[in-house]
Coordinates of C-alpha atoms in Angstrom, one line a residue:
M1 CA -6.4 -3.4 8.4
A2 CA -4.1 -6.2 7.9
L3 CA -6.9 -9.0 8.0
R4 CA -9.1 -6.7 5.4
I5 CA -6.7 -6.5 2.9
A6 CA -5.8 -10.3 3.0
H7 CA -9.8 -11.1 3.3
V8 CA -10.5 -8.9 0.2
T9 CA -7.2 -9.4 -2.1
G10 CA -6.3 -12.9 -0.6
H11 CA -2.8 -11.4 0.2
E12 CA -1.0 -10.8 2.8
P13 CA 0.3 -7.0 3.3
I14 CA 3.8 -6.0 3.5
A15 CA 4.6 -3.2 5.2
L16 CA 8.0 -1.4 4.3
D17 CA 10.1 1.2 5.7
L18 CA 11.0 3.7 3.0
S19 CA 12.8 6.2 5.0
E20 CA 15.5 4.4 5.2
R21 CA 18.3 5.1 2.1
S22 CA 19.1 1.8 2.0
A23 CA 15.5 0.3 1.2
P24 CA 15.6 -2.6 -1.4
I25 CA 12.4 -0.7 -3.0
H26 CA 11.9 2.8 -4.2
A27 CA 7.1 3.2 -4.4
V28 CA 5.8 6.2 -5.4
Q29 CA 2.4 5.1 -4.1
V30 CA 0.4 2.2 -2.2
V31 CA -1.1 -0.4 -4.6
C32 CA -3.7 -2.2 -3.2
P33 CA -6.1 -4.1 -5.9
G34 CA -9.8 -4.8 -5.0
T35 CA -9.6 -2.5 -2.9
H36 CA -11.0 1.7 -2.8
S37 CA -9.6 5.3 -1.5
R38 CA -11.3 7.3 0.6
M39 CA -9.4 9.7 -1.0
R40 CA -10.5 11.7 -4.1
R41 CA -7.5 11.4 -5.6
A42 CA -4.9 9.3 -4.3
M43 CA -1.8 11.8 -4.6
P44 CA -2.9 15.8 -4.0
R45 CA -1.8 17.9 -6.9

């Protein structure tokens, strides 16, 4: 999957463990320009 993301976007993906309270970033969704989601919605409502 990482190779596909790099091929499509031109950038290597970065994985962050957001379960740690000391994580240097707070995220609510993953942004990956140039790819398509297989889910109909990004987040269930």
